[in-house]
Amino acid sequence: DENSSDFDIDTLLKDVFIEKSEFENIIDILKLKKNIILQGSAGVGKTYIAKKIAQGLKEEYGNNNIEVVQFHQSYSYEDFIQGYRPNKELFELKNGIFYQICEKAKSDSSTPFFLLIDEINRGNLSKIFGELMMLIEPDKRGEKNKIKLTYSENNKHFYVPDNLYIIGTMNTADRSLTIVDYALRRRFAFIDMKPKFNSQFEKFSIKNGLSQDNINVITQKMNSLNSIIRKDDSLGEGFEIGHSYFCSYSTGNQKRWLDNVFKYEIIPLIKEYWFDNPEKIAQYSDEILS
């Protein structure tokens, strides 16, 4: 059916607050660059959209082509690609998630495969990717660029197939991280994800059962708080607070639900952002709770 992919994209985007043109643009960049990173602050729905992008490129539903992994400080090459692991009395060579999905993708080269790496900037990239950092580049894919891996036995070579796409997510408000290393900057296209307290958010919230009054309260307060965050020299737009904190309402007392989101999710962020300025914490918290 020729129109099925158009239909799919509309179906796909019904719960995502992103314009169709923006979404299609991201898919085009991914096709070309093979590796992208969705970057944004907490609650902009990065991981959620990453999965949608994978589905959008595949034009059919199904999760067997998607693997998800989360990087952290102690994540290593041996976890990700290949290494020796203890097995009762012996150590045996075990393949990690990246190796496995590359092999899967090679066995079915007409289908796209995806690796979603959550919090990609929390890992030490050159340590995790090792000699494969080069092979993920679009023009270094395929068998012609195969290499021997660190732990390869008996001359076994490895390459990254053309039909594997890597989608990373990165939290721009994570102060504990240094700037992303150059090796990563060069090999990935970076796409900014922004809070969307927009008409799509409003439609979604109405469908979720929220009253127009409460939707107005959310959008007015959050747009005003985000504007303060954006203009703050020590914060900026990478710290704006996303919409997904307000997507959890299902049933029950709306006022109580909203107060709880403000009290237990938004105010802790305010306290973290202005930890050295009690007056601002008091002022902005009062405005949120008023």
PDB file of C-alpha atoms in Angstrom:
ATOM      1  CA  ASP A   1       0.000   0.000   0.000  1.00  0.00           C
ATOM      2  CA  GLU A   2       1.660   3.192  -1.208  1.00  0.00           C
ATOM      3  CA  ASN A   3       0.179   5.463   1.411  1.00  0.00           C
ATOM      4  CA  SER A   4       0.897   3.234   4.361  1.00  0.00           C
ATOM      5  CA  SER A   5       4.084   5.054   5.324  1.00  0.00           C
ATOM      6  CA  ASP A   6       2.310   8.442   5.384  1.00  0.00           C
ATOM      7  CA  PHE A   7      -0.382   6.930   7.476  1.00  0.00           C
ATOM      8  CA  ASP A   8       2.225   5.337   9.706  1.00  0.00           C
ATOM      9  CA  ILE A   9       3.990   8.613  10.403  1.00  0.00           C
ATOM     10  CA  ASP A  10       0.730  10.289  11.407  1.00  0.00           C
ATOM     11  CA  THR A  11      -0.209   7.356  13.617  1.00  0.00           C
ATOM     12  CA  LEU A  12       3.288   7.309  15.004  1.00  0.00           C
ATOM     13  CA  LEU A  13       3.224  10.986  15.939  1.00  0.00           C
ATOM     14  CA  LYS A  14      -0.159  11.103  17.573  1.00  0.00           C
ATOM     15  CA  ASP A  15       1.338  11.135  21.093  1.00  0.00           C
ATOM     16  CA  VAL A  16       4.540  12.972  20.214  1.00  0.00           C
ATOM     17  CA  PHE A  17       4.588  16.764  20.411  1.00  0.00           C
ATOM     18  CA  ILE A  18       6.800  17.259  17.404  1.00  0.00           C
ATOM     19  CA  GLU A  19       5.884  18.635  13.988  1.00  0.00           C
ATOM     20  CA  LYS A  20       5.719  16.121  11.161  1.00  0.00           C
ATOM     21  CA  SER A  21       8.234  18.143   9.112  1.00  0.00           C
ATOM     22  CA  GLU A  22      10.693  18.236  12.026  1.00  0.00           C
ATOM     23  CA  PHE A  23      10.288  14.484  12.505  1.00  0.00           C
ATOM     24  CA  GLU A  24      10.849  13.744   8.813  1.00  0.00           C
ATOM     25  CA  ASN A  25      13.903  15.985   8.858  1.00  0.00           C
ATOM     26  CA  ILE A  26      15.407  13.968  11.751  1.00  0.00           C
ATOM     27  CA  ILE A  27      14.789  10.745   9.813  1.00  0.00           C
ATOM     28  CA  ASP A  28      16.565  12.210   6.756  1.00  0.00           C
ATOM     29  CA  ILE A  29      19.570  13.184   8.886  1.00  0.00           C
ATOM     30  CA  LEU A  30      19.672   9.687  10.400  1.00  0.00           C
ATOM     31  CA  LYS A  31      19.574   8.021   6.971  1.00  0.00           C
ATOM     32  CA  LEU A  32      22.524  10.116   5.859  1.00  0.00           C
ATOM     33  CA  LYS A  33      24.639  10.278   9.014  1.00  0.00           C
ATOM     34  CA  LYS A  34      23.682   6.854  10.505  1.00  0.00           C
ATOM     35  CA  ASN A  35      24.385   8.181  14.021  1.00  0.00           C
ATOM     36  CA  ILE A  36      22.420  10.894  15.805  1.00  0.00           C
ATOM     37  CA  ILE A  37      22.129  12.208  19.337  1.00  0.00           C
ATOM     38  CA  LEU A  38      18.917  13.729  20.678  1.00  0.00           C
ATOM     39  CA  GLN A  39      19.937  16.261  23.265  1.00  0.00           C
ATOM     40  CA  GLY A  40      17.766  18.177  25.662  1.00  0.00           C
ATOM     41  CA  SER A  41      16.858  18.714  29.281  1.00  0.00           C
ATOM     42  CA  ALA A  42      14.846  16.480  31.587  1.00  0.00           C
ATOM     43  CA  GLY A  43      11.338  15.603  30.469  1.00  0.00           C
ATOM     44  CA  VAL A  44      11.497  16.503  26.775  1.00  0.00           C
ATOM     45  CA  GLY A  45      10.811  12.868  25.853  1.00  0.00           C
ATOM     46  CA  LYS A  46      14.170  12.029  24.243  1.00  0.00           C
ATOM     47  CA  THR A  47      14.036   8.253  24.724  1.00  0.00           C
ATOM     48  CA  TYR A  48      10.372   8.125  23.743  1.00  0.00           C
ATOM     49  CA  ILE A  49      11.046  10.011  20.508  1.00  0.00           C
ATOM     50  CA  ALA A  50      14.157   7.901  19.796  1.00  0.00           C
ATOM     51  CA  LYS A  51      11.944   4.801  19.660  1.00  0.00           C
ATOM     52  CA  LYS A  52       9.459   6.605  17.427  1.00  0.00           C
ATOM     53  CA  ILE A  53      12.256   7.591  15.036  1.00  0.00           C
ATOM     54  CA  ALA A  54      13.383   3.982  14.776  1.00  0.00           C
ATOM     55  CA  GLN A  55       9.812   2.964  13.983  1.00  0.00           C
ATOM     56  CA  GLY A  56       9.436   5.848  11.535  1.00  0.00           C
ATOM     57  CA  LEU A  57      12.465   4.802   9.543  1.00  0.00           C
ATOM     58  CA  LYS A  58      11.377   1.189   9.517  1.00  0.00           C
ATOM     59  CA  GLU A  59       7.840   2.027   8.427  1.00  0.00           C
ATOM     60  CA  GLU A  60       6.489  -0.988  10.238  1.00  0.00           C
ATOM     61  CA  TYR A  61       5.980  -1.842  13.870  1.00  0.00           C
ATOM     62  CA  GLY A  62       7.990  -4.384  15.785  1.00  0.00           C
ATOM     63  CA  ASN A  63      10.633  -4.240  18.481  1.00  0.00           C
ATOM     64  CA  ASN A  64      12.906  -7.077  17.408  1.00  0.00           C
ATOM     65  CA  ASN A  65      15.073  -4.660  15.391  1.00  0.00           C
ATOM     66  CA  ILE A  66      15.649  -2.292  18.309  1.00  0.00           C
ATOM     67  CA  GLU A  67      18.074  -2.782  21.188  1.00  0.00           C
ATOM     68  CA  VAL A  68      18.323  -0.339  24.086  1.00  0.00           C
ATOM     69  CA  VAL A  69      21.316   0.141  26.354  1.00  0.00           C
ATOM     70  CA  GLN A  70      22.134   2.748  28.972  1.00  0.00           C
ATOM     71  CA  PHE A  71      25.690   3.993  29.358  1.00  0.00           C
ATOM     72  CA  HIS A  72      27.189   4.775  32.768  1.00  0.00           C
ATOM     73  CA  GLN A  73      30.615   5.584  34.189  1.00  0.00           C
ATOM     74  CA  SER A  74      31.773   2.006  34.589  1.00  0.00           C
ATOM     75  CA  TYR A  75      30.379   0.673  31.314  1.00  0.00           C
ATOM     76  CA  SER A  76      33.202  -0.796  29.225  1.00  0.00           C
ATOM     77  CA  TYR A  77      34.324  -2.099  25.834  1.00  0.00           C
ATOM     78  CA  GLU A  78      33.981  -5.626  27.242  1.00  0.00           C
ATOM     79  CA  ASP A  79      30.307  -4.989  28.100  1.00  0.00           C
ATOM     80  CA  PHE A  80      29.527  -3.290  24.811  1.00  0.00           C
ATOM     81  CA  ILE A  81      31.565  -5.127  22.195  1.00  0.00           C
ATOM     82  CA  GLN A  82      33.394  -8.185  23.390  1.00  0.00           C
ATOM     83  CA  GLY A  83      35.420  -9.459  26.319  1.00  0.00           C
ATOM     84  CA  TYR A  84      36.244 -12.341  28.609  1.00  0.00           C
ATOM     85  CA  ARG A  85      33.705 -13.152  31.287  1.00  0.00           C
ATOM     86  CA  PRO A  86      34.004 -15.616  34.163  1.00  0.00           C
ATOM     87  CA  ASN A  87      32.055 -18.840  33.643  1.00  0.00           C
ATOM     88  CA  LYS A  88      32.297 -21.300  36.586  1.00  0.00           C
ATOM     89  CA  GLU A  89      36.034 -22.124  36.560  1.00  0.00           C
ATOM     90  CA  LEU A  90      36.890 -20.593  33.179  1.00  0.00           C
ATOM     91  CA  PHE A  91      36.843 -17.272  31.410  1.00  0.00           C
ATOM     92  CA  GLU A  92      35.037 -17.316  28.096  1.00  0.00           C
ATOM     93  CA  LEU A  93      34.752 -14.822  25.285  1.00  0.00           C
ATOM     94  CA  LYS A  94      31.339 -13.151  25.376  1.00  0.00           C
ATOM     95  CA  ASN A  95      29.873 -10.769  22.802  1.00  0.00           C
ATOM     96  CA  GLY A  96      28.288  -7.543  23.998  1.00  0.00           C
ATOM     97  CA  ILE A  97      25.119  -5.828  22.803  1.00  0.00           C
ATOM     98  CA  PHE A  98      26.811  -3.869  19.994  1.00  0.00           C
ATOM     99  CA  TYR A  99      28.501  -6.936  18.548  1.00  0.00           C
ATOM    100  CA  GLN A 100      25.238  -8.883  18.715  1.00  0.00           C
ATOM    101  CA  ILE A 101      23.108  -6.247  16.984  1.00  0.00           C
ATOM    102  CA  CYS A 102      25.752  -5.814  14.254  1.00  0.00           C
ATOM    103  CA  GLU A 103      25.628  -9.573  13.597  1.00  0.00           C
ATOM    104  CA  LYS A 104      21.820  -9.479  13.557  1.00  0.00           C
ATOM    105  CA  ALA A 105      21.863  -6.598  11.086  1.00  0.00           C
ATOM    106  CA  LYS A 106      24.343  -8.439   8.834  1.00  0.00           C
ATOM    107  CA  SER A 107      22.059 -11.454   8.671  1.00  0.00           C
ATOM    108  CA  ASP A 108      19.175  -9.340   7.329  1.00  0.00           C
ATOM    109  CA  SER A 109      20.732  -6.538   5.319  1.00  0.00           C
ATOM    110  CA  SER A 110      17.508  -5.256   3.767  1.00  0.00           C
ATOM    111  CA  THR A 111      16.055  -4.252   7.155  1.00  0.00           C
ATOM    112  CA  PRO A 112      17.195  -1.345   9.304  1.00  0.00           C
ATOM    113  CA  PHE A 113      18.363  -2.156  12.856  1.00  0.00           C
ATOM    114  CA  PHE A 114      18.688   0.338  15.688  1.00  0.00           C
ATOM    115  CA  LEU A 115      20.750   0.684  18.797  1.00  0.00           C
ATOM    116  CA  LEU A 116      19.355   3.256  21.225  1.00  0.00           C
ATOM    117  CA  ILE A 117      21.977   4.433  23.687  1.00  0.00           C
ATOM    118  CA  ASP A 118      20.399   6.230  26.593  1.00  0.00           C
ATOM    119  CA  GLU A 119      22.585   8.799  28.400  1.00  0.00           C
ATOM    120  CA  ILE A 120      25.353   8.303  25.847  1.00  0.00           C
ATOM    121  CA  ASN A 121      27.464  11.068  27.404  1.00  0.00           C
ATOM    122  CA  ARG A 122      27.673   9.282  30.757  1.00  0.00           C
ATOM    123  CA  GLY A 123      30.002   6.662  29.342  1.00  0.00           C
ATOM    124  CA  ASN A 124      33.633   7.063  28.390  1.00  0.00           C
ATOM    125  CA  LEU A 125      33.105   6.830  24.637  1.00  0.00           C
ATOM    126  CA  SER A 126      36.639   6.129  23.489  1.00  0.00           C
ATOM    127  CA  LYS A 127      36.887   3.406  26.123  1.00  0.00           C
ATOM    128  CA  ILE A 128      33.523   1.847  25.207  1.00  0.00           C
ATOM    129  CA  PHE A 129      33.842   1.952  21.412  1.00  0.00           C
ATOM    130  CA  GLY A 130      37.597   1.348  21.310  1.00  0.00           C
ATOM    131  CA  GLU A 131      38.803   0.684  17.767  1.00  0.00           C
ATOM    132  CA  LEU A 132      35.200   0.714  16.491  1.00  0.00           C
ATOM    133  CA  MET A 133      34.854   4.464  16.989  1.00  0.00           C
ATOM    134  CA  MET A 134      36.099   4.869  13.440  1.00  0.00           C
ATOM    135  CA  LEU A 135      33.920   2.111  11.946  1.00  0.00           C
ATOM    136  CA  ILE A 136      30.607   3.721  12.932  1.00  0.00           C
ATOM    137  CA  GLU A 137      31.226   6.600  10.495  1.00  0.00           C
ATOM    138  CA  PRO A 138      28.917   6.359   7.459  1.00  0.00           C
ATOM    139  CA  ASP A 139      31.770   5.997   4.942  1.00  0.00           C
ATOM    140  CA  LYS A 140      33.610   3.396   7.041  1.00  0.00           C
ATOM    141  CA  ARG A 141      30.692   0.958   7.182  1.00  0.00           C
ATOM    142  CA  GLY A 142      30.609  -2.384   5.405  1.00  0.00           C
ATOM    143  CA  GLU A 143      32.887  -5.362   4.874  1.00  0.00           C
ATOM    144  CA  LYS A 144      35.544  -3.449   2.930  1.00  0.00           C
ATOM    145  CA  ASN A 145      36.539  -1.745   6.196  1.00  0.00           C
ATOM    146  CA  LYS A 146      36.634  -4.849   8.390  1.00  0.00           C
ATOM    147  CA  ILE A 147      39.212  -4.987  11.181  1.00  0.00           C
ATOM    148  CA  LYS A 148      40.448  -7.420  13.826  1.00  0.00           C
ATOM    149  CA  LEU A 149      38.977  -6.796  17.244  1.00  0.00           C
ATOM    150  CA  THR A 150      41.032  -6.586  20.444  1.00  0.00           C
ATOM    151  CA  TYR A 151      39.891 -10.023  21.639  1.00  0.00           C
ATOM    152  CA  SER A 152      39.294 -11.679  18.264  1.00  0.00           C
ATOM    153  CA  GLU A 153      40.473 -15.239  18.018  1.00  0.00           C
ATOM    154  CA  ASN A 154      41.764 -16.987  14.895  1.00  0.00           C
ATOM    155  CA  ASN A 155      41.792 -14.053  12.507  1.00  0.00           C
ATOM    156  CA  LYS A 156      38.098 -13.268  12.800  1.00  0.00           C
ATOM    157  CA  HIS A 157      37.336  -9.819  11.384  1.00  0.00           C
ATOM    158  CA  PHE A 158      34.523  -7.451  12.231  1.00  0.00           C
ATOM    159  CA  TYR A 159      32.750  -4.559  10.504  1.00  0.00           C
ATOM    160  CA  VAL A 160      29.738  -2.355  11.200  1.00  0.00           C
ATOM    161  CA  PRO A 161      26.966  -2.927   8.643  1.00  0.00           C
ATOM    162  CA  ASP A 162      25.271  -0.175   6.659  1.00  0.00           C
ATOM    163  CA  ASN A 163      21.813  -0.975   7.971  1.00  0.00           C
ATOM    164  CA  LEU A 164      22.643  -0.289  11.639  1.00  0.00           C
ATOM    165  CA  TYR A 165      21.598   3.099  13.002  1.00  0.00           C
ATOM    166  CA  ILE A 166      22.722   4.482  16.343  1.00  0.00           C
ATOM    167  CA  ILE A 167      20.470   6.895  18.233  1.00  0.00           C
ATOM    168  CA  GLY A 168      21.880   8.334  21.442  1.00  0.00           C
ATOM    169  CA  THR A 169      20.138  10.512  24.006  1.00  0.00           C
ATOM    170  CA  MET A 170      21.843  13.077  26.162  1.00  0.00           C
ATOM    171  CA  ASN A 171      20.627  15.150  29.090  1.00  0.00           C
ATOM    172  CA  THR A 172      21.911  18.702  28.640  1.00  0.00           C
ATOM    173  CA  ALA A 173      21.058  19.628  32.236  1.00  0.00           C
ATOM    174  CA  ASP A 174      23.406  17.071  33.752  1.00  0.00           C
ATOM    175  CA  ARG A 175      26.052  19.219  35.397  1.00  0.00           C
ATOM    176  CA  SER A 176      28.183  16.311  36.508  1.00  0.00           C
ATOM    177  CA  LEU A 177      29.380  15.752  32.951  1.00  0.00           C
ATOM    178  CA  THR A 178      32.106  17.469  31.062  1.00  0.00           C
ATOM    179  CA  ILE A 179      31.560  18.537  27.502  1.00  0.00           C
ATOM    180  CA  VAL A 180      31.195  15.656  25.064  1.00  0.00           C
ATOM    181  CA  ASP A 181      34.483  14.564  23.568  1.00  0.00           C
ATOM    182  CA  TYR A 182      35.456  15.569  20.079  1.00  0.00           C
ATOM    183  CA  ALA A 183      35.445  11.996  18.739  1.00  0.00           C
ATOM    184  CA  LEU A 184      31.729  11.819  19.459  1.00  0.00           C
ATOM    185  CA  ARG A 185      30.997  15.310  18.140  1.00  0.00           C
ATOM    186  CA  ARG A 186      32.435  14.398  14.763  1.00  0.00           C
ATOM    187  CA  ARG A 187      30.614  11.127  14.299  1.00  0.00           C
ATOM    188  CA  PHE A 188      27.109  12.076  15.396  1.00  0.00           C
ATOM    189  CA  ALA A 189      24.607  14.680  14.276  1.00  0.00           C
ATOM    190  CA  PHE A 190      23.243  16.501  17.334  1.00  0.00           C
ATOM    191  CA  ILE A 191      19.541  17.322  17.365  1.00  0.00           C
ATOM    192  CA  ASP A 192      18.043  19.631  19.999  1.00  0.00           C
ATOM    193  CA  MET A 193      14.839  18.525  21.674  1.00  0.00           C
ATOM    194  CA  LYS A 194      12.870  21.320  23.336  1.00  0.00           C
ATOM    195  CA  PRO A 195       9.999  21.434  25.834  1.00  0.00           C
ATOM    196  CA  LYS A 196       6.733  21.539  23.906  1.00  0.00           C
ATOM    197  CA  PHE A 197       3.984  23.189  25.900  1.00  0.00           C
ATOM    198  CA  ASN A 198       2.220  23.719  22.576  1.00  0.00           C
ATOM    199  CA  SER A 199      -1.090  22.977  20.858  1.00  0.00           C
ATOM    200  CA  GLN A 200      -0.142  19.304  20.522  1.00  0.00           C
ATOM    201  CA  PHE A 201       0.481  19.134  24.270  1.00  0.00           C
ATOM    202  CA  GLU A 202      -2.917  20.729  24.785  1.00  0.00           C
ATOM    203  CA  LYS A 203      -4.671  18.227  22.497  1.00  0.00           C
ATOM    204  CA  PHE A 204      -2.927  15.326  24.203  1.00  0.00           C
ATOM    205  CA  SER A 205      -3.895  16.639  27.673  1.00  0.00           C
ATOM    206  CA  ILE A 206      -7.534  17.124  26.692  1.00  0.00           C
ATOM    207  CA  LYS A 207      -7.602  13.560  25.387  1.00  0.00           C
ATOM    208  CA  ASN A 208      -6.053  12.486  28.692  1.00  0.00           C
ATOM    209  CA  GLY A 209      -8.989  14.082  30.519  1.00  0.00           C
ATOM    210  CA  LEU A 210      -7.369  17.241  31.881  1.00  0.00           C
ATOM    211  CA  SER A 211      -9.574  20.330  32.136  1.00  0.00           C
ATOM    212  CA  GLN A 212      -8.797  23.360  29.996  1.00  0.00           C
ATOM    213  CA  ASP A 213      -8.224  25.390  33.183  1.00  0.00           C
ATOM    214  CA  ASN A 214      -5.538  23.015  34.416  1.00  0.00           C
ATOM    215  CA  ILE A 215      -3.897  22.891  30.984  1.00  0.00           C
ATOM    216  CA  ASN A 216      -3.758  26.697  31.001  1.00  0.00           C
ATOM    217  CA  VAL A 217      -2.188  26.681  34.473  1.00  0.00           C
ATOM    218  CA  ILE A 218       0.491  24.205  33.328  1.00  0.00           C
ATOM    219  CA  THR A 219       1.394  26.000  30.097  1.00  0.00           C
ATOM    220  CA  GLN A 220       1.367  29.466  31.672  1.00  0.00           C
ATOM    221  CA  LYS A 221       3.496  28.482  34.686  1.00  0.00           C
ATOM    222  CA  MET A 222       5.934  26.298  32.779  1.00  0.00           C
ATOM    223  CA  ASN A 223       6.453  28.763  29.922  1.00  0.00           C
ATOM    224  CA  SER A 224       7.114  31.485  32.467  1.00  0.00           C
ATOM    225  CA  LEU A 225       9.550  29.303  34.489  1.00  0.00           C
ATOM    226  CA  ASN A 226      11.334  28.143  31.314  1.00  0.00           C
ATOM    227  CA  SER A 227      11.715  31.747  30.223  1.00  0.00           C
ATOM    228  CA  ILE A 228      13.458  32.518  33.549  1.00  0.00           C
ATOM    229  CA  ILE A 229      15.705  29.445  33.122  1.00  0.00           C
ATOM    230  CA  ARG A 230      16.575  30.421  29.542  1.00  0.00           C
ATOM    231  CA  LYS A 231      17.642  33.930  30.566  1.00  0.00           C
ATOM    232  CA  ASP A 232      19.656  32.795  33.583  1.00  0.00           C
ATOM    233  CA  ASP A 233      23.377  33.060  32.806  1.00  0.00           C
ATOM    234  CA  SER A 234      24.312  29.974  34.791  1.00  0.00           C
ATOM    235  CA  LEU A 235      21.538  27.847  33.237  1.00  0.00           C
ATOM    236  CA  GLY A 236      20.242  28.579  29.720  1.00  0.00           C
ATOM    237  CA  GLU A 237      17.995  26.622  27.352  1.00  0.00           C
ATOM    238  CA  GLY A 238      19.709  23.281  28.011  1.00  0.00           C
ATOM    239  CA  PHE A 239      18.058  23.377  31.462  1.00  0.00           C
ATOM    240  CA  GLU A 240      14.466  24.133  30.461  1.00  0.00           C
ATOM    241  CA  ILE A 241      11.952  21.727  31.987  1.00  0.00           C
ATOM    242  CA  GLY A 242      10.150  19.390  29.605  1.00  0.00           C
ATOM    243  CA  HIS A 243       6.499  18.512  29.086  1.00  0.00           C
ATOM    244  CA  SER A 244       6.652  14.820  29.936  1.00  0.00           C
ATOM    245  CA  TYR A 245       6.309  15.556  33.671  1.00  0.00           C
ATOM    246  CA  PHE A 246       2.718  16.499  32.828  1.00  0.00           C
ATOM    247  CA  CYS A 247       1.785  13.549  30.637  1.00  0.00           C
ATOM    248  CA  SER A 248       1.069  11.105  33.457  1.00  0.00           C
ATOM    249  CA  TYR A 249      -2.487  12.129  34.420  1.00  0.00           C
ATOM    250  CA  SER A 250      -5.037   9.341  34.026  1.00  0.00           C
ATOM    251  CA  THR A 251      -7.928   9.684  36.471  1.00  0.00           C
ATOM    252  CA  GLY A 252      -8.743  11.082  39.895  1.00  0.00           C
ATOM    253  CA  ASN A 253      -8.476  14.488  41.485  1.00  0.00           C
ATOM    254  CA  GLN A 254      -6.755  16.742  38.941  1.00  0.00           C
ATOM    255  CA  LYS A 255      -5.885  19.495  41.388  1.00  0.00           C
ATOM    256  CA  ARG A 256      -4.156  17.033  43.719  1.00  0.00           C
ATOM    257  CA  TRP A 257      -2.299  15.358  40.824  1.00  0.00           C
ATOM    258  CA  LEU A 258      -1.081  18.723  39.528  1.00  0.00           C
ATOM    259  CA  ASP A 259      -0.030  19.951  42.982  1.00  0.00           C
ATOM    260  CA  ASN A 260       1.965  16.745  43.434  1.00  0.00           C
ATOM    261  CA  VAL A 261       3.756  17.155  40.081  1.00  0.00           C
ATOM    262  CA  PHE A 262       4.646  20.742  41.003  1.00  0.00           C
ATOM    263  CA  LYS A 263       5.627  19.875  44.576  1.00  0.00           C
ATOM    264  CA  TYR A 264       7.563  16.640  44.083  1.00  0.00           C
ATOM    265  CA  GLU A 265       8.951  16.957  40.558  1.00  0.00           C
ATOM    266  CA  ILE A 266       9.239  20.605  39.486  1.00  0.00           C
ATOM    267  CA  ILE A 267      10.223  22.229  42.794  1.00  0.00           C
ATOM    268  CA  PRO A 268      13.100  19.751  43.397  1.00  0.00           C
ATOM    269  CA  LEU A 269      14.471  20.874  40.000  1.00  0.00           C
ATOM    270  CA  ILE A 270      14.127  24.525  41.041  1.00  0.00           C
ATOM    271  CA  LYS A 271      16.042  23.704  44.256  1.00  0.00           C
ATOM    272  CA  GLU A 272      18.755  21.967  42.270  1.00  0.00           C
ATOM    273  CA  TYR A 273      19.070  24.746  39.677  1.00  0.00           C
ATOM    274  CA  TRP A 274      19.324  27.607  42.196  1.00  0.00           C
ATOM    275  CA  PHE A 275      20.916  25.631  45.037  1.00  0.00           C
ATOM    276  CA  ASP A 276      23.073  28.658  45.954  1.00  0.00           C
ATOM    277  CA  ASN A 277      20.229  31.178  45.956  1.00  0.00           C
ATOM    278  CA  PRO A 278      17.523  30.550  48.604  1.00  0.00           C
ATOM    279  CA  GLU A 279      15.630  33.758  47.705  1.00  0.00           C
ATOM    280  CA  LYS A 280      15.136  32.634  44.108  1.00  0.00           C
ATOM    281  CA  ILE A 281      14.140  29.138  45.242  1.00  0.00           C
ATOM    282  CA  ALA A 282      11.487  30.651  47.532  1.00  0.00           C
ATOM    283  CA  GLN A 283      10.241  33.088  44.894  1.00  0.00           C
ATOM    284  CA  TYR A 284       9.979  30.600  42.001  1.00  0.00           C
ATOM    285  CA  SER A 285       8.515  27.859  44.193  1.00  0.00           C
ATOM    286  CA  ASP A 286       5.825  30.251  45.432  1.00  0.00           C
ATOM    287  CA  GLU A 287       4.983  31.201  41.849  1.00  0.00           C
ATOM    288  CA  ILE A 288       4.673  27.547  40.847  1.00  0.00           C
ATOM    289  CA  LEU A 289       2.458  26.705  43.834  1.00  0.00           C
ATOM    290  CA  SER A 290       0.339  29.851  43.808  1.00  0.00           C
TER     291      SER A 290
END
